[in-house]
């Protein structure tokens, strides 16, 4: 009797540990934490996609950009291991060991979805999505407006100046013609005297 019971207990223990292991696998050993998933930046600013990855073994972190039909790999790296940043992004992307990514000098076409895929050694992976909105810089518009206003003012000033010059020239010509006619008139008028 006792013998059987002991076997039961062992079986139950084995069964339980297998169940727990399966649950562990199903739930995924990868956990990611990100304080902010939706970010807004202006053109030329920097953006930091903050992430904290924890998993068994060394994770492989891959960032992908998606916008409409466009999907391109930004880079892949392993904490303390290799880093492979795509040529399009080299110099603008900073890879962090906790999975975070820094993107500098944001452009309008950087707006879209950013997906980070964390893959652990066993092959399980987990995706986390971020959204980036990019605003056009206001001061550039203002600069454009002020330059346009200045150009218009210059054109107006030039027009006014040329009108004034033309008017002056016309007056001078009229005066000169009068003066040219005057002596003749004087002469004819003075002749009888
Ligand atoms: C990830 O690491 C960076 C740099 O050490 C840190 O600034 C950032 O806050 C970390 N992210 C999280 C979610 O802990
Ligand atoms: C780096 O990534 C690109 C694009 O994902 C890939 O084509 C290239 O083979 C990778 N280079 C290395 C050294 O892993």
PDB file of C-alpha atoms and ligand atoms in Angstrom:
ATOM      1  CA  UNK A   1       0.000   0.000   0.000  1.00  0.00           C
ATOM      2  CA  UNK A   2       2.649   2.525   1.080  1.00  0.00           C
ATOM      3  CA  UNK A   3       4.730   1.646  -1.920  1.00  0.00           C
ATOM      4  CA  UNK A   4       1.873   2.457  -4.280  1.00  0.00           C
ATOM      5  CA  UNK A   5       1.153   5.703  -2.504  1.00  0.00           C
ATOM      6  CA  UNK A   6       4.770   6.843  -2.842  1.00  0.00           C
ATOM      7  CA  UNK A   7       4.617   6.125  -6.532  1.00  0.00           C
ATOM      8  CA  UNK A   8       1.454   8.187  -6.787  1.00  0.00           C
ATOM      9  CA  UNK A   9       3.101  11.126  -5.130  1.00  0.00           C
ATOM     10  CA  UNK A  10       6.074  10.901  -7.464  1.00  0.00           C
ATOM     11  CA  UNK A  11       3.786  10.645 -10.496  1.00  0.00           C
ATOM     12  CA  UNK A  12       1.828  13.632  -9.354  1.00  0.00           C
ATOM     13  CA  UNK A  13       5.051  15.575  -8.840  1.00  0.00           C
ATOM     14  CA  UNK A  14       6.314  14.697 -12.316  1.00  0.00           C
ATOM     15  CA  UNK A  15       2.935  15.492 -13.840  1.00  0.00           C
ATOM     16  CA  UNK A  16       2.814  18.809 -11.999  1.00  0.00           C
ATOM     17  CA  UNK A  17       6.288  19.853 -13.061  1.00  0.00           C
ATOM     18  CA  UNK A  18       5.558  18.939 -16.694  1.00  0.00           C
ATOM     19  CA  UNK A  19       2.302  20.930 -16.530  1.00  0.00           C
ATOM     20  CA  UNK A  20       4.105  23.894 -14.989  1.00  0.00           C
ATOM     21  CA  UNK A  21       6.792  23.732 -17.678  1.00  0.00           C
ATOM     22  CA  UNK A  22       4.148  23.659 -20.418  1.00  0.00           C
ATOM     23  CA  UNK A  23       2.322  26.592 -18.835  1.00  0.00           C
ATOM     24  CA  UNK A  24       5.625  28.437 -18.638  1.00  0.00           C
ATOM     25  CA  UNK A  25       6.222  27.810 -22.357  1.00  0.00           C
ATOM     26  CA  UNK A  26       2.664  28.703 -23.335  1.00  0.00           C
ATOM     27  CA  UNK A  27       2.712  31.924 -21.344  1.00  0.00           C
ATOM     28  CA  UNK A  28       6.060  32.806 -22.889  1.00  0.00           C
ATOM     29  CA  UNK A  29       9.129  33.431 -20.850  1.00  0.00           C
ATOM     30  CA  UNK A  30       9.684  36.732 -22.620  1.00  0.00           C
ATOM     31  CA  UNK A  31       8.368  39.812 -20.944  1.00  0.00           C
ATOM     32  CA  UNK A  32       8.628  43.322 -22.254  1.00  0.00           C
ATOM     33  CA  UNK A  33       7.853  46.569 -20.520  1.00  0.00           C
ATOM     34  CA  UNK A  34       7.527  49.881 -22.311  1.00  0.00           C
ATOM     35  CA  UNK A  35       6.462  53.073 -20.537  1.00  0.00           C
ATOM     36  CA  UNK A  36       5.182  54.784 -23.688  1.00  0.00           C
ATOM     37  CA  UNK A  37       3.997  53.173 -26.911  1.00  0.00           C
ATOM     38  CA  UNK A  38       2.739  56.250 -28.755  1.00  0.00           C
ATOM     39  CA  UNK A  39       5.149  59.103 -29.366  1.00  0.00           C
ATOM     40  CA  UNK A  40       4.996  62.415 -31.206  1.00  0.00           C
ATOM     41  CA  UNK A  41       8.049  64.314 -32.369  1.00  0.00           C
ATOM     42  CA  UNK A  42       8.812  67.238 -34.671  1.00  0.00           C
ATOM     43  CA  UNK A  43      11.086  67.024 -37.692  1.00  0.00           C
ATOM     44  CA  UNK A  44      14.813  66.979 -36.744  1.00  0.00           C
ATOM     45  CA  UNK A  45      14.108  65.956 -33.141  1.00  0.00           C
ATOM     46  CA  UNK A  46      15.299  62.704 -31.560  1.00  0.00           C
ATOM     47  CA  UNK A  47      13.038  59.900 -30.383  1.00  0.00           C
ATOM     48  CA  UNK A  48      13.711  57.183 -27.824  1.00  0.00           C
ATOM     49  CA  UNK A  49      11.647  53.992 -27.929  1.00  0.00           C
ATOM     50  CA  UNK A  50      12.054  52.826 -24.345  1.00  0.00           C
ATOM     51  CA  UNK A  51      11.813  49.106 -23.682  1.00  0.00           C
ATOM     52  CA  UNK A  52      12.879  46.666 -20.965  1.00  0.00           C
ATOM     53  CA  UNK A  53      13.197  43.074 -22.119  1.00  0.00           C
ATOM     54  CA  UNK A  54      13.575  40.095 -19.837  1.00  0.00           C
ATOM     55  CA  UNK A  55      13.761  36.481 -20.941  1.00  0.00           C
ATOM     56  CA  UNK A  56      15.719  33.257 -20.533  1.00  0.00           C
ATOM     57  CA  UNK A  57      19.167  33.470 -22.055  1.00  0.00           C
ATOM     58  CA  UNK A  58      20.278  36.158 -24.469  1.00  0.00           C
ATOM     59  CA  UNK A  59      17.478  37.739 -26.475  1.00  0.00           C
ATOM     60  CA  UNK A  60      17.788  38.758 -30.104  1.00  0.00           C
ATOM     61  CA  UNK A  61      16.200  42.143 -30.662  1.00  0.00           C
ATOM     62  CA  UNK A  62      14.941  43.133 -34.092  1.00  0.00           C
ATOM     63  CA  UNK A  63      13.318  46.466 -34.919  1.00  0.00           C
ATOM     64  CA  UNK A  64      11.140  46.828 -38.007  1.00  0.00           C
ATOM     65  CA  UNK A  65       9.530  49.940 -39.476  1.00  0.00           C
ATOM     66  CA  UNK A  66       6.055  49.632 -41.003  1.00  0.00           C
ATOM     67  CA  UNK A  67       3.986  52.244 -42.767  1.00  0.00           C
ATOM     68  CA  UNK A  68       1.276  51.315 -45.235  1.00  0.00           C
ATOM     69  CA  UNK A  69       2.772  48.746 -47.574  1.00  0.00           C
ATOM     70  CA  UNK A  70       6.324  49.594 -46.497  1.00  0.00           C
ATOM     71  CA  UNK A  71       8.081  47.241 -44.104  1.00  0.00           C
ATOM     72  CA  UNK A  72      11.797  47.475 -43.557  1.00  0.00           C
ATOM     73  CA  UNK A  73      14.226  46.110 -41.031  1.00  0.00           C
ATOM     74  CA  UNK A  74      15.966  48.803 -39.036  1.00  0.00           C
ATOM     75  CA  UNK A  75      18.403  46.633 -37.166  1.00  0.00           C
ATOM     76  CA  UNK A  76      19.073  43.465 -35.207  1.00  0.00           C
ATOM     77  CA  UNK A  77      21.225  43.097 -32.129  1.00  0.00           C
ATOM     78  CA  UNK A  78      21.988  41.018 -29.058  1.00  0.00           C
ATOM     79  CA  UNK A  79      22.854  42.534 -25.693  1.00  0.00           C
ATOM     80  CA  UNK A  80      26.607  42.265 -25.363  1.00  0.00           C
ATOM     81  CA  UNK A  81      26.744  40.622 -28.791  1.00  0.00           C
ATOM     82  CA  UNK A  82      26.627  41.708 -32.398  1.00  0.00           C
ATOM     83  CA  UNK A  83      24.778  44.756 -33.722  1.00  0.00           C
ATOM     84  CA  UNK A  84      23.593  44.990 -37.314  1.00  0.00           C
ATOM     85  CA  UNK A  85      21.962  48.274 -38.257  1.00  0.00           C
ATOM     86  CA  UNK A  86      20.600  48.592 -41.804  1.00  0.00           C
ATOM     87  CA  UNK A  87      22.482  51.007 -44.061  1.00  0.00           C
ATOM     88  CA  UNK A  88      19.457  53.351 -44.350  1.00  0.00           C
ATOM     89  CA  UNK A  89      19.549  53.892 -40.598  1.00  0.00           C
ATOM     90  CA  UNK A  90      23.260  53.726 -39.832  1.00  0.00           C
ATOM     91  CA  UNK A  91      24.332  56.799 -37.932  1.00  0.00           C
ATOM     92  CA  UNK A  92      20.778  57.588 -36.820  1.00  0.00           C
ATOM     93  CA  UNK A  93      19.979  54.510 -34.747  1.00  0.00           C
ATOM     94  CA  UNK A  94      21.331  53.706 -31.308  1.00  0.00           C
ATOM     95  CA  UNK A  95      20.920  50.163 -29.967  1.00  0.00           C
ATOM     96  CA  UNK A  96      20.450  49.565 -26.244  1.00  0.00           C
ATOM     97  CA  UNK A  97      20.977  46.341 -24.285  1.00  0.00           C
ATOM     98  CA  UNK A  98      17.488  46.444 -22.750  1.00  0.00           C
ATOM     99  CA  UNK A  99      15.976  46.444 -26.256  1.00  0.00           C
ATOM    100  CA  UNK A 100      15.373  50.189 -26.454  1.00  0.00           C
ATOM    101  CA  UNK A 101      16.160  52.068 -29.642  1.00  0.00           C
ATOM    102  CA  UNK A 102      17.139  55.673 -30.164  1.00  0.00           C
ATOM    103  CA  UNK A 103      16.418  57.350 -33.487  1.00  0.00           C
ATOM    104  CA  UNK A 104      17.894  60.771 -34.129  1.00  0.00           C
ATOM    105  CA  UNK A 105      17.107  63.500 -36.649  1.00  0.00           C
ATOM    106  CA  UNK A 106      13.510  62.371 -37.200  1.00  0.00           C
ATOM    107  CA  UNK A 107      12.092  62.956 -40.706  1.00  0.00           C
ATOM    108  CA  UNK A 108       8.497  63.166 -41.930  1.00  0.00           C
ATOM    109  CA  UNK A 109       8.783  59.755 -43.583  1.00  0.00           C
ATOM    110  CA  UNK A 110       9.774  58.189 -40.226  1.00  0.00           C
ATOM    111  CA  UNK A 111       6.136  58.431 -39.119  1.00  0.00           C
ATOM    112  CA  UNK A 112       4.543  55.019 -38.765  1.00  0.00           C
ATOM    113  CA  UNK A 113       4.656  51.816 -36.755  1.00  0.00           C
ATOM    114  CA  UNK A 114       7.754  50.407 -35.114  1.00  0.00           C
ATOM    115  CA  UNK A 115       7.683  46.757 -34.149  1.00  0.00           C
ATOM    116  CA  UNK A 116      10.299  45.185 -31.919  1.00  0.00           C
ATOM    117  CA  UNK A 117      10.551  41.394 -32.065  1.00  0.00           C
ATOM    118  CA  UNK A 118      12.291  39.781 -29.127  1.00  0.00           C
ATOM    119  CA  UNK A 119      13.436  36.209 -29.757  1.00  0.00           C
ATOM    120  CA  UNK A 120      14.913  34.101 -26.987  1.00  0.00           C
ATOM    121  CA  UNK A 121      17.460  31.319 -27.427  1.00  0.00           C
ATOM    122  CA  UNK A 122      14.763  28.608 -27.429  1.00  0.00           C
ATOM    123  CA  UNK A 123      13.136  30.288 -30.442  1.00  0.00           C
ATOM    124  CA  UNK A 124      10.043  31.813 -28.829  1.00  0.00           C
ATOM    125  CA  UNK A 125       9.409  35.393 -29.807  1.00  0.00           C
ATOM    126  CA  UNK A 126       7.275  38.310 -28.783  1.00  0.00           C
ATOM    127  CA  UNK A 127       6.321  41.471 -30.672  1.00  0.00           C
ATOM    128  CA  UNK A 128       5.783  44.917 -29.179  1.00  0.00           C
ATOM    129  CA  UNK A 129       4.476  47.786 -31.285  1.00  0.00           C
ATOM    130  CA  UNK A 130       5.140  51.509 -31.089  1.00  0.00           C
ATOM    131  CA  UNK A 131       3.574  54.374 -33.032  1.00  0.00           C
ATOM    132  CA  UNK A 132       5.490  57.474 -34.045  1.00  0.00           C
ATOM    133  CA  UNK A 133       3.833  60.658 -35.253  1.00  0.00           C
ATOM    134  CA  UNK A 134       6.000  63.329 -36.859  1.00  0.00           C
ATOM    135  CA  UNK A 135       5.000  66.989 -37.016  1.00  0.00           C
ATOM    136  CA  UNK A 136       6.417  69.537 -39.406  1.00  0.00           C
ATOM    137  CA  UNK A 137       8.397  72.238 -37.690  1.00  0.00           C
ATOM    138  CA  UNK A 138       6.427  75.431 -37.218  1.00  0.00           C
ATOM    139  CA  UNK A 139       9.382  77.784 -37.332  1.00  0.00           C
ATOM    140  CA  UNK A 140      10.265  76.546 -40.809  1.00  0.00           C
ATOM    141  CA  UNK A 141       6.820  77.666 -41.954  1.00  0.00           C
ATOM    142  CA  UNK A 142       7.304  80.985 -40.206  1.00  0.00           C
ATOM    143  CA  UNK A 143      10.725  81.372 -41.777  1.00  0.00           C
ATOM    144  CA  UNK A 144       9.233  80.634 -45.187  1.00  0.00           C
ATOM    145  CA  UNK A 145       6.461  83.182 -44.572  1.00  0.00           C
ATOM    146  CA  UNK A 146       8.865  85.895 -43.440  1.00  0.00           C
ATOM    147  CA  UNK A 147      11.147  85.267 -46.416  1.00  0.00           C
ATOM    148  CA  UNK A 148       8.143  85.516 -48.753  1.00  0.00           C
ATOM    149  CA  UNK A 149       7.001  88.715 -47.052  1.00  0.00           C
ATOM    150  CA  UNK A 150      10.492  90.168 -47.368  1.00  0.00           C
ATOM    151  CA  UNK A 151      10.648  89.255 -51.060  1.00  0.00           C
ATOM    152  CA  UNK A 152       7.234  90.861 -51.659  1.00  0.00           C
ATOM    153  CA  UNK A 153       8.327  93.990 -49.778  1.00  0.00           C
ATOM    154  CA  UNK A 154      11.468  94.184 -51.932  1.00  0.00           C
ATOM    155  CA  UNK A 155       9.431  93.880 -55.133  1.00  0.00           C
ATOM    156  CA  UNK A 156       7.019  96.562 -53.886  1.00  0.00           C
ATOM    157  CA  UNK A 157       9.924  98.862 -52.986  1.00  0.00           C
ATOM    158  CA  UNK A 158      11.516  98.316 -56.403  1.00  0.00           C
ATOM    159  CA  UNK A 159       8.214  99.085 -58.139  1.00  0.00           C
ATOM    160  CA  UNK A 160       7.771 102.241 -56.081  1.00  0.00           C
ATOM    161  CA  UNK A 161      11.351 103.319 -56.784  1.00  0.00           C
ATOM    162  CA  UNK A 162      11.025 102.723 -60.536  1.00  0.00           C
ATOM    163  CA  UNK A 163       7.682 104.573 -60.628  1.00  0.00           C
ATOM    164  CA  UNK A 164       9.268 107.515 -58.820  1.00  0.00           C
ATOM    165  CA  UNK A 165      12.282 107.454 -61.142  1.00  0.00           C
ATOM    166  CA  UNK A 166      10.077 107.241 -64.229  1.00  0.00           C
ATOM    167  CA  UNK A 167       7.931 110.089 -62.945  1.00  0.00           C
ATOM    168  CA  UNK A 168      11.037 112.184 -62.285  1.00  0.00           C
ATOM    169  CA  UNK A 169      12.461 111.371 -65.690  1.00  0.00           C
ATOM    170  CA  UNK A 170       9.163 112.265 -67.354  1.00  0.00           C
ATOM    171  CA  UNK A 171       9.003 115.598 -65.526  1.00  0.00           C
ATOM    172  CA  UNK A 172      12.591 116.361 -66.544  1.00  0.00           C
ATOM    173  CA  UNK A 173      11.878 115.514 -70.171  1.00  0.00           C
ATOM    174  CA  UNK A 174       8.770 117.712 -70.130  1.00  0.00           C
ATOM    175  CA  UNK A 175      10.708 120.538 -68.503  1.00  0.00           C
ATOM    176  CA  UNK A 176      13.592 120.124 -70.960  1.00  0.00           C
ATOM    177  CA  UNK A 177      11.210 120.167 -73.931  1.00  0.00           C
ATOM    178  CA  UNK A 178       9.547 123.262 -72.558  1.00  0.00           C
ATOM    179  CA  UNK A 179      12.861 124.939 -72.054  1.00  0.00           C
ATOM    180  CA  UNK A 180      13.844 123.970 -75.600  1.00  0.00           C
ATOM    181  CA  UNK A 181      10.645 125.505 -76.960  1.00  0.00           C
ATOM    182  CA  UNK A 182      10.765 128.560 -74.696  1.00  0.00           C
ATOM    183  CA  UNK A 183      13.726 130.391 -76.315  1.00  0.00           C
ATOM    184  CA  UNK A 184      12.101 130.042 -79.777  1.00  0.00           C
ATOM    185  CA  UNK A 185       8.863 131.430 -78.422  1.00  0.00           C
ATOM    186  CA  UNK A 186      10.774 134.147 -76.643  1.00  0.00           C
ATOM    187  CA  UNK A 187      12.705 134.847 -79.787  1.00  0.00           C
ATOM    188  CA  UNK A 188       9.606 135.042 -81.924  1.00  0.00           C
ATOM    189  CA  UNK A 189       7.861 137.117 -79.322  1.00  0.00           C
ATOM    190  CA  UNK A 190      10.838 139.309 -78.790  1.00  0.00           C
ATOM    191  CA  UNK A 191      11.529 139.835 -82.477  1.00  0.00           C
ATOM    192  CA  UNK A 192       8.893 142.435 -83.060  1.00  0.00           C
ATOM    193  CA  UNK A 193      10.181 144.431 -80.113  1.00  0.00           C
TER     194      UNK A 193
HETATM  195  C1  LIG B   1      16.565  51.059 -21.202  1.00  0.00           C
HETATM  196  O1  LIG B   1      17.886  51.539 -21.062  1.00  0.00           O
HETATM  197  C2  LIG B   1      18.035  52.934 -21.303  1.00  0.00           C
HETATM  198  C3  LIG B   1      19.534  53.246 -21.254  1.00  0.00           C
HETATM  199  O2  LIG B   1      20.155  52.646 -20.189  1.00  0.00           O
HETATM  200  C4  LIG B   1      17.221  53.715 -20.298  1.00  0.00           C
HETATM  201  O3  LIG B   1      17.348  55.098 -20.557  1.00  0.00           O
HETATM  202  C5  LIG B   1      15.765  53.319 -20.426  1.00  0.00           C
HETATM  203  O4  LIG B   1      14.990  53.990 -19.458  1.00  0.00           O
HETATM  204  C6  LIG B   1      15.614  51.806 -20.269  1.00  0.00           C
HETATM  205  N1  LIG B   1      14.214  51.459 -20.508  1.00  0.00           N
HETATM  206  C7  LIG B   1      13.385  50.938 -19.591  1.00  0.00           C
HETATM  207  C8  LIG B   1      11.968  50.722 -19.998  1.00  0.00           C
HETATM  208  O5  LIG B   1      13.773  50.641 -18.492  1.00  0.00           O
HETATM  209  C1  LIG B   2      22.495  42.739 -41.504  1.00  0.00           C
HETATM  210  O1  LIG B   2      21.112  42.912 -41.790  1.00  0.00           O
HETATM  211  C2  LIG B   2      20.785  42.911 -43.164  1.00  0.00           C
HETATM  212  C3  LIG B   2      19.308  43.230 -43.320  1.00  0.00           C
HETATM  213  O2  LIG B   2      18.535  42.651 -42.340  1.00  0.00           O
HETATM  214  C4  LIG B   2      21.196  41.575 -43.789  1.00  0.00           C
HETATM  215  O3  LIG B   2      20.887  41.573 -45.155  1.00  0.00           O
HETATM  216  C5  LIG B   2      22.683  41.347 -43.560  1.00  0.00           C
HETATM  217  O4  LIG B   2      23.026  40.074 -44.034  1.00  0.00           O
HETATM  218  C6  LIG B   2      23.024  41.457 -42.090  1.00  0.00           C
HETATM  219  N1  LIG B   2      24.467  41.415 -41.921  1.00  0.00           N
HETATM  220  C7  LIG B   2      25.067  40.627 -41.026  1.00  0.00           C
HETATM  221  C8  LIG B   2      26.544  40.747 -40.959  1.00  0.00           C
HETATM  222  O5  LIG B   2      24.445  39.890 -40.279  1.00  0.00           O
END
